[in-house]
Amino acid sequence: MPQLRQNIITGEWVVIAPERAKRPSDFVSGESLKADTGKPCPFCLGGPAYKQVLRDYESEDFYTIPNAFPAFLEDPTSCSHRTYHVEDDFYSARPSTGGHDVIVSKHHDEQLFDFRQSTWEAMLLMAKRRYIYWRHDCNTSYAMLIYNQGARAGASIFHPHAQLMASNIIPNQVSREIHGAQSYFEQNGSCVFCDLVTHEIKEKARVVAATDNFIAFTFYAARFPFETWVMPKGHSACFETQSATQLRELAGLMKDVIGKLGLTLKRPSLNFYIHDLPSTVENADYYHWHIEITPRVTHYGGYELGSGVIIDVMSPEVAAKYLKKG
Ligand SMILES: [Zn+2]
Ligand SMILES: [Zn+2]
Ligand SMILES: [Zn+2]
């Protein structure tokens, strides 16, 4: 069973999930994922994964399964997210409960850069339904949709799939954002993300694309070359409150932005993830859901790891210029 352990110095959490290392693909070296490995694809329809499908969470284009090696284990029998202490009460830990979905495309050869708007829409709709499911789970405080594209971004299976991690902690990065957004709200009386949108629209230099209700821009304090954020222009705390019409519009913008990144960086490895309000909070004036897209075209060195201060070799303003051309 995976276990959450708390850093006694900083209070940050890590998941210890040794079961995950049993995947043979974890030991395969090399940095490319091949479409044809000679082995049958585990995620194609009729393969072993599809036997685990959650029947209520299958659509024309996607199906959902529990991850075979979950970082967060669903426990319908008890609400057991309390912290306990180990080793003479020195360290703190928690059972790593919640859940870990894999949202699998039914189209093996349609890679992220080739997703049609309808594919994006179907994936976002499925994610929304799973967010609502996890919001009602007593072991879940936070749900996060993630997508790993390419080996350098942590993908181990070529077949296109997203994952939704539901945890009984608020993840470290989100926790920092929430504290920052709360103190900004206390000082300024406004949502920092709403102010950011207003500022970026006025400034123009970093805006990559926009629709009536959503905007995409390279992030001012980017941690990765070409790091791009996508968010609703109007205030909205929770991703799962987006209507089907809004998700269709967002799907169009995501296709556009990922397409531009694919063209400019020649289909790079990248991650994207949704930052949302914790499921333990109903609504908030201070927090605003958003998507962060992080191309993985450089590696972090010792300074980045040792200091937490990222040296980004690409100016976000120049990156935006390239993306607008793409
Ligand atoms: Zn496949
Ligand atoms: Zn806002
Ligand atoms: Zn964020």
XYZ file of C-alpha atoms and ligand atoms in Angstrom:
329
model
C 0.000 0.000 0.000
C 1.397 3.413 -0.900
C 2.241 5.656 2.038
C 2.378 9.429 2.410
C 5.356 10.625 4.438
C 5.786 14.151 5.719
C 9.118 15.947 5.562
C 9.767 16.764 9.239
C 11.719 19.897 8.277
C 9.525 21.534 5.615
C 6.157 19.864 6.183
C 5.990 18.803 2.512
C 4.570 15.410 1.559
C 6.004 12.597 -0.548
C 4.344 9.348 -1.639
C 6.335 6.169 -1.158
C 4.863 3.712 -3.675
C 7.360 0.902 -4.218
C 4.739 -1.188 -6.052
C 5.010 1.163 -9.018
C 8.639 0.199 -9.642
C 7.544 -3.308 -10.565
C 6.512 -2.105 -14.010
C 9.089 -3.563 -16.398
C 8.903 -0.386 -18.478
C 10.359 1.548 -15.509
C 13.637 -0.196 -16.084
C 13.816 0.376 -19.806
C 16.444 2.952 -20.652
C 16.283 5.419 -23.508
C 14.190 8.481 -23.997
C 11.778 7.675 -26.764
C 8.464 5.887 -26.664
C 7.843 3.856 -29.762
C 4.445 3.381 -31.347
C 5.299 -0.179 -32.272
C 7.314 -2.103 -29.686
C 6.372 -5.470 -31.139
C 4.318 -6.207 -28.008
C 0.533 -5.863 -27.863
C -0.533 -2.466 -26.526
C -1.954 -2.809 -22.993
C -4.424 0.075 -23.492
C -5.958 -0.819 -26.869
C -9.575 -2.035 -26.788
C -9.651 -5.745 -26.081
C -6.357 -5.546 -24.163
C -5.897 -6.278 -20.449
C -6.651 -2.723 -19.250
C -10.072 -2.539 -20.892
C -11.238 -5.495 -18.756
C -11.023 -3.143 -15.724
C -13.195 -0.422 -17.325
C -15.513 1.521 -15.026
C -18.703 1.033 -17.062
C -20.299 4.326 -15.965
C -17.218 6.189 -17.133
C -16.882 5.122 -20.722
C -17.704 7.283 -23.739
C -17.296 7.007 -27.481
C -13.697 8.266 -27.327
C -12.412 7.468 -23.805
C -12.656 4.839 -21.086
C -11.625 5.088 -17.436
C -9.853 2.432 -15.371
C -8.239 2.391 -11.922
C -4.432 2.628 -12.273
C -2.909 -0.834 -11.780
C -0.110 0.720 -9.663
C -1.904 3.512 -7.823
C -0.048 6.254 -6.003
C -3.318 6.813 -4.128
C -5.404 3.777 -3.300
C -9.201 3.909 -3.278
C -10.560 2.632 0.028
C -14.354 2.444 0.013
C -14.379 0.715 3.419
C -13.166 3.570 5.593
C -12.353 7.250 5.784
C -8.818 6.835 6.947
C -6.896 9.924 5.957
C -5.710 10.803 9.455
C -2.059 11.409 10.133
C -0.364 8.852 12.367
C 3.076 8.892 13.927
C 5.825 6.310 13.637
C 9.284 5.554 15.037
C 8.655 6.774 18.605
C 6.221 9.412 17.290
C 9.098 11.125 15.489
C 7.816 11.037 11.901
C 4.321 11.672 10.504
C 2.660 9.557 7.820
C -0.738 8.840 6.321
C -2.151 5.954 4.332
C -1.993 7.169 0.732
C -5.717 6.908 0.046
C -7.918 8.642 -2.518
C -7.759 7.219 -6.002
C -5.823 7.069 -9.239
C -7.691 6.934 -12.567
C -6.329 6.388 -16.017
C -8.495 8.062 -18.661
C -7.614 6.189 -21.835
C -8.256 7.317 -25.407
C -9.800 4.743 -27.721
C -7.580 5.954 -30.559
C -4.070 4.481 -30.266
C -2.503 6.504 -33.083
C -4.057 9.877 -32.291
C -1.271 11.372 -30.174
C -1.815 14.479 -28.041
C -0.515 16.794 -30.801
C -3.054 15.288 -33.213
C -6.124 15.420 -30.912
C -9.159 16.773 -32.715
C -11.254 19.365 -30.874
C -13.835 16.612 -30.251
C -11.133 14.422 -28.625
C -10.103 17.257 -26.320
C -13.746 17.889 -25.501
C -14.415 14.208 -24.735
C -11.341 14.024 -22.459
C -12.287 17.191 -20.565
C -15.896 15.995 -20.160
C -14.715 12.652 -18.757
C -12.297 14.457 -16.423
C -15.118 16.689 -15.186
C -17.262 13.623 -14.373
C -14.380 12.022 -12.447
C -13.672 15.286 -10.585
C -17.308 15.236 -9.427
C -16.943 11.578 -8.412
C -13.808 12.247 -6.342
C -15.321 15.378 -4.766
C -17.781 13.034 -3.030
C -15.126 10.581 -1.827
C -14.410 10.981 1.901
C -10.724 10.083 1.463
C -10.122 12.742 -1.191
C -9.133 16.336 -0.441
C -7.750 17.114 -3.861
C -8.076 15.831 -7.439
C -5.657 16.677 -10.235
C -5.852 15.781 -13.917
C -2.399 15.257 -15.395
C -1.144 14.350 -18.853
C 2.364 13.022 -19.511
C 3.352 13.259 -23.172
C 6.633 11.617 -24.135
C 9.285 9.720 -22.200
C 10.994 12.852 -20.853
C 7.672 13.881 -19.326
C 7.296 10.598 -17.445
C 5.086 8.655 -19.880
C 5.770 4.924 -19.956
C 3.030 3.832 -22.379
C 2.736 5.239 -25.908
C -1.051 4.860 -26.119
C -2.603 8.289 -25.342
C -3.985 8.568 -21.813
C -4.506 11.100 -19.036
C -4.471 10.365 -15.322
C -6.503 11.764 -12.469
C -4.838 11.582 -9.092
C -7.144 11.996 -6.083
C -5.221 12.462 -2.837
C -6.053 12.900 0.824
C -3.581 15.776 1.032
C -3.513 19.125 -0.717
C -0.381 18.774 -2.869
C 2.649 20.882 -1.872
C 2.627 23.104 -4.957
C -1.114 23.778 -4.747
C -0.845 24.481 -1.050
C 1.754 27.197 -1.768
C -0.493 28.698 -4.478
C -3.504 28.740 -2.172
C -1.604 30.452 0.641
C -0.216 32.999 -1.829
C -3.638 33.651 -3.362
C -5.219 34.029 0.073
C -2.692 36.587 1.226
C -2.981 38.473 -2.107
C -6.753 38.571 -1.555
C -6.332 39.869 2.003
C -4.018 42.651 0.802
C -5.769 43.635 -2.436
C -9.344 42.428 -2.076
C -9.205 40.666 -5.452
C -8.373 37.295 -7.018
C -4.712 37.245 -8.086
C -5.577 35.126 -11.135
C -8.303 37.554 -12.295
C -5.799 40.404 -11.913
C -3.209 38.348 -13.827
C -5.640 37.864 -16.739
C -6.447 41.588 -16.841
C -2.747 42.434 -16.743
C -1.740 39.958 -19.479
C -4.532 41.186 -21.793
C -3.364 44.790 -21.290
C 0.324 43.882 -21.683
C -0.250 41.600 -24.753
C 3.414 40.417 -25.044
C 2.865 37.003 -23.522
C -0.630 36.215 -24.861
C -0.429 33.206 -27.168
C -4.105 32.637 -28.007
C -7.552 33.432 -26.653
C -11.234 32.719 -27.133
C -14.208 34.709 -25.791
C -13.911 33.130 -22.350
C -10.414 31.609 -22.086
C -6.873 32.874 -22.463
C -3.466 31.208 -22.988
C -0.224 33.035 -22.192
C 3.389 32.219 -21.425
C 3.953 32.625 -17.708
C 5.884 35.692 -16.540
C 7.942 33.715 -14.008
C 8.246 30.572 -16.140
C 10.062 27.539 -14.705
C 10.299 25.825 -18.099
C 11.035 27.150 -21.619
C 7.648 27.822 -23.284
C 5.677 27.235 -20.055
C 2.121 28.242 -20.941
C -0.931 28.764 -18.731
C -4.550 28.493 -19.806
C -7.419 29.792 -17.700
C -10.940 31.181 -17.813
C -10.958 34.969 -18.207
C -13.825 35.367 -15.742
C -13.528 34.261 -12.139
C -14.105 30.549 -11.615
C -12.770 28.591 -8.652
C -13.627 25.025 -9.748
C -12.893 23.262 -13.030
C -15.817 20.887 -12.548
C -18.360 23.749 -12.608
C -17.554 24.421 -16.291
C -20.523 23.760 -18.593
C -20.341 21.488 -21.639
C -20.338 24.617 -23.835
C -17.413 26.097 -21.885
C -15.487 22.817 -22.126
C -16.050 22.762 -25.907
C -14.564 26.258 -26.139
C -11.653 25.240 -23.879
C -11.098 22.139 -26.049
C -10.650 24.379 -29.091
C -8.120 26.549 -27.291
C -6.161 23.554 -25.945
C -5.983 22.063 -29.444
C -4.691 25.402 -30.703
C -2.071 25.882 -27.950
C -0.777 22.287 -27.886
C -0.665 22.446 -31.696
C 1.498 25.601 -31.534
C 3.850 23.975 -28.987
C 4.027 20.845 -31.183
C 4.934 22.886 -34.254
C 7.414 25.212 -32.556
C 9.212 22.548 -30.499
C 8.743 19.620 -32.934
C 6.357 17.566 -30.778
C 8.262 17.855 -27.468
C 7.778 15.854 -24.313
C 5.464 17.887 -22.108
C 3.147 17.707 -19.134
C -0.005 19.578 -18.434
C -2.126 19.533 -15.316
C -5.134 21.284 -13.867
C -4.853 23.268 -10.653
C -8.258 23.375 -9.024
C -9.798 24.346 -5.706
C -9.442 21.555 -3.095
C -12.556 19.379 -2.949
C -12.872 20.177 0.750
C -13.784 23.793 -0.164
C -17.086 24.619 -1.935
C -16.166 27.888 -3.601
C -13.657 30.703 -3.179
C -13.206 34.318 -4.261
C -9.426 34.052 -3.942
C -8.665 30.961 -6.077
C -9.163 30.467 -9.814
C -8.636 27.106 -11.584
C -6.113 26.974 -14.402
C -4.075 24.644 -16.604
C -0.264 24.765 -16.595
C 1.535 23.337 -19.646
C 5.210 22.535 -19.044
C 7.322 21.464 -22.059
C 10.191 19.227 -20.905
C 12.907 20.323 -23.265
C 15.616 20.946 -20.668
C 16.761 19.054 -17.573
C 17.058 20.558 -14.139
C 20.596 20.704 -12.776
C 21.926 20.773 -9.243
C 21.146 24.434 -8.638
C 17.475 24.004 -9.541
C 17.169 20.956 -7.278
C 19.254 22.420 -4.468
C 17.733 25.875 -4.423
C 14.236 25.473 -5.818
C 15.173 28.501 -7.957
C 14.787 27.677 -11.619
C 17.112 29.083 -14.267
C 14.934 29.249 -17.394
C 17.031 29.723 -20.531
C 14.084 31.018 -22.600
C 12.458 34.404 -22.148
C 8.672 33.988 -21.835
C 8.153 37.076 -24.052
C 10.308 35.588 -26.834
C 8.623 32.195 -26.381
C 5.228 33.843 -26.915
C 6.453 35.400 -30.179
C 7.518 31.977 -31.495
C 4.238 30.374 -30.425
C 2.145 33.086 -32.076
C 3.944 32.327 -35.360
C 3.396 28.556 -34.894
Zn -2.931 1.089 -27.938
Zn -10.281 34.822 -10.339
Zn -1.071 26.578 -10.625
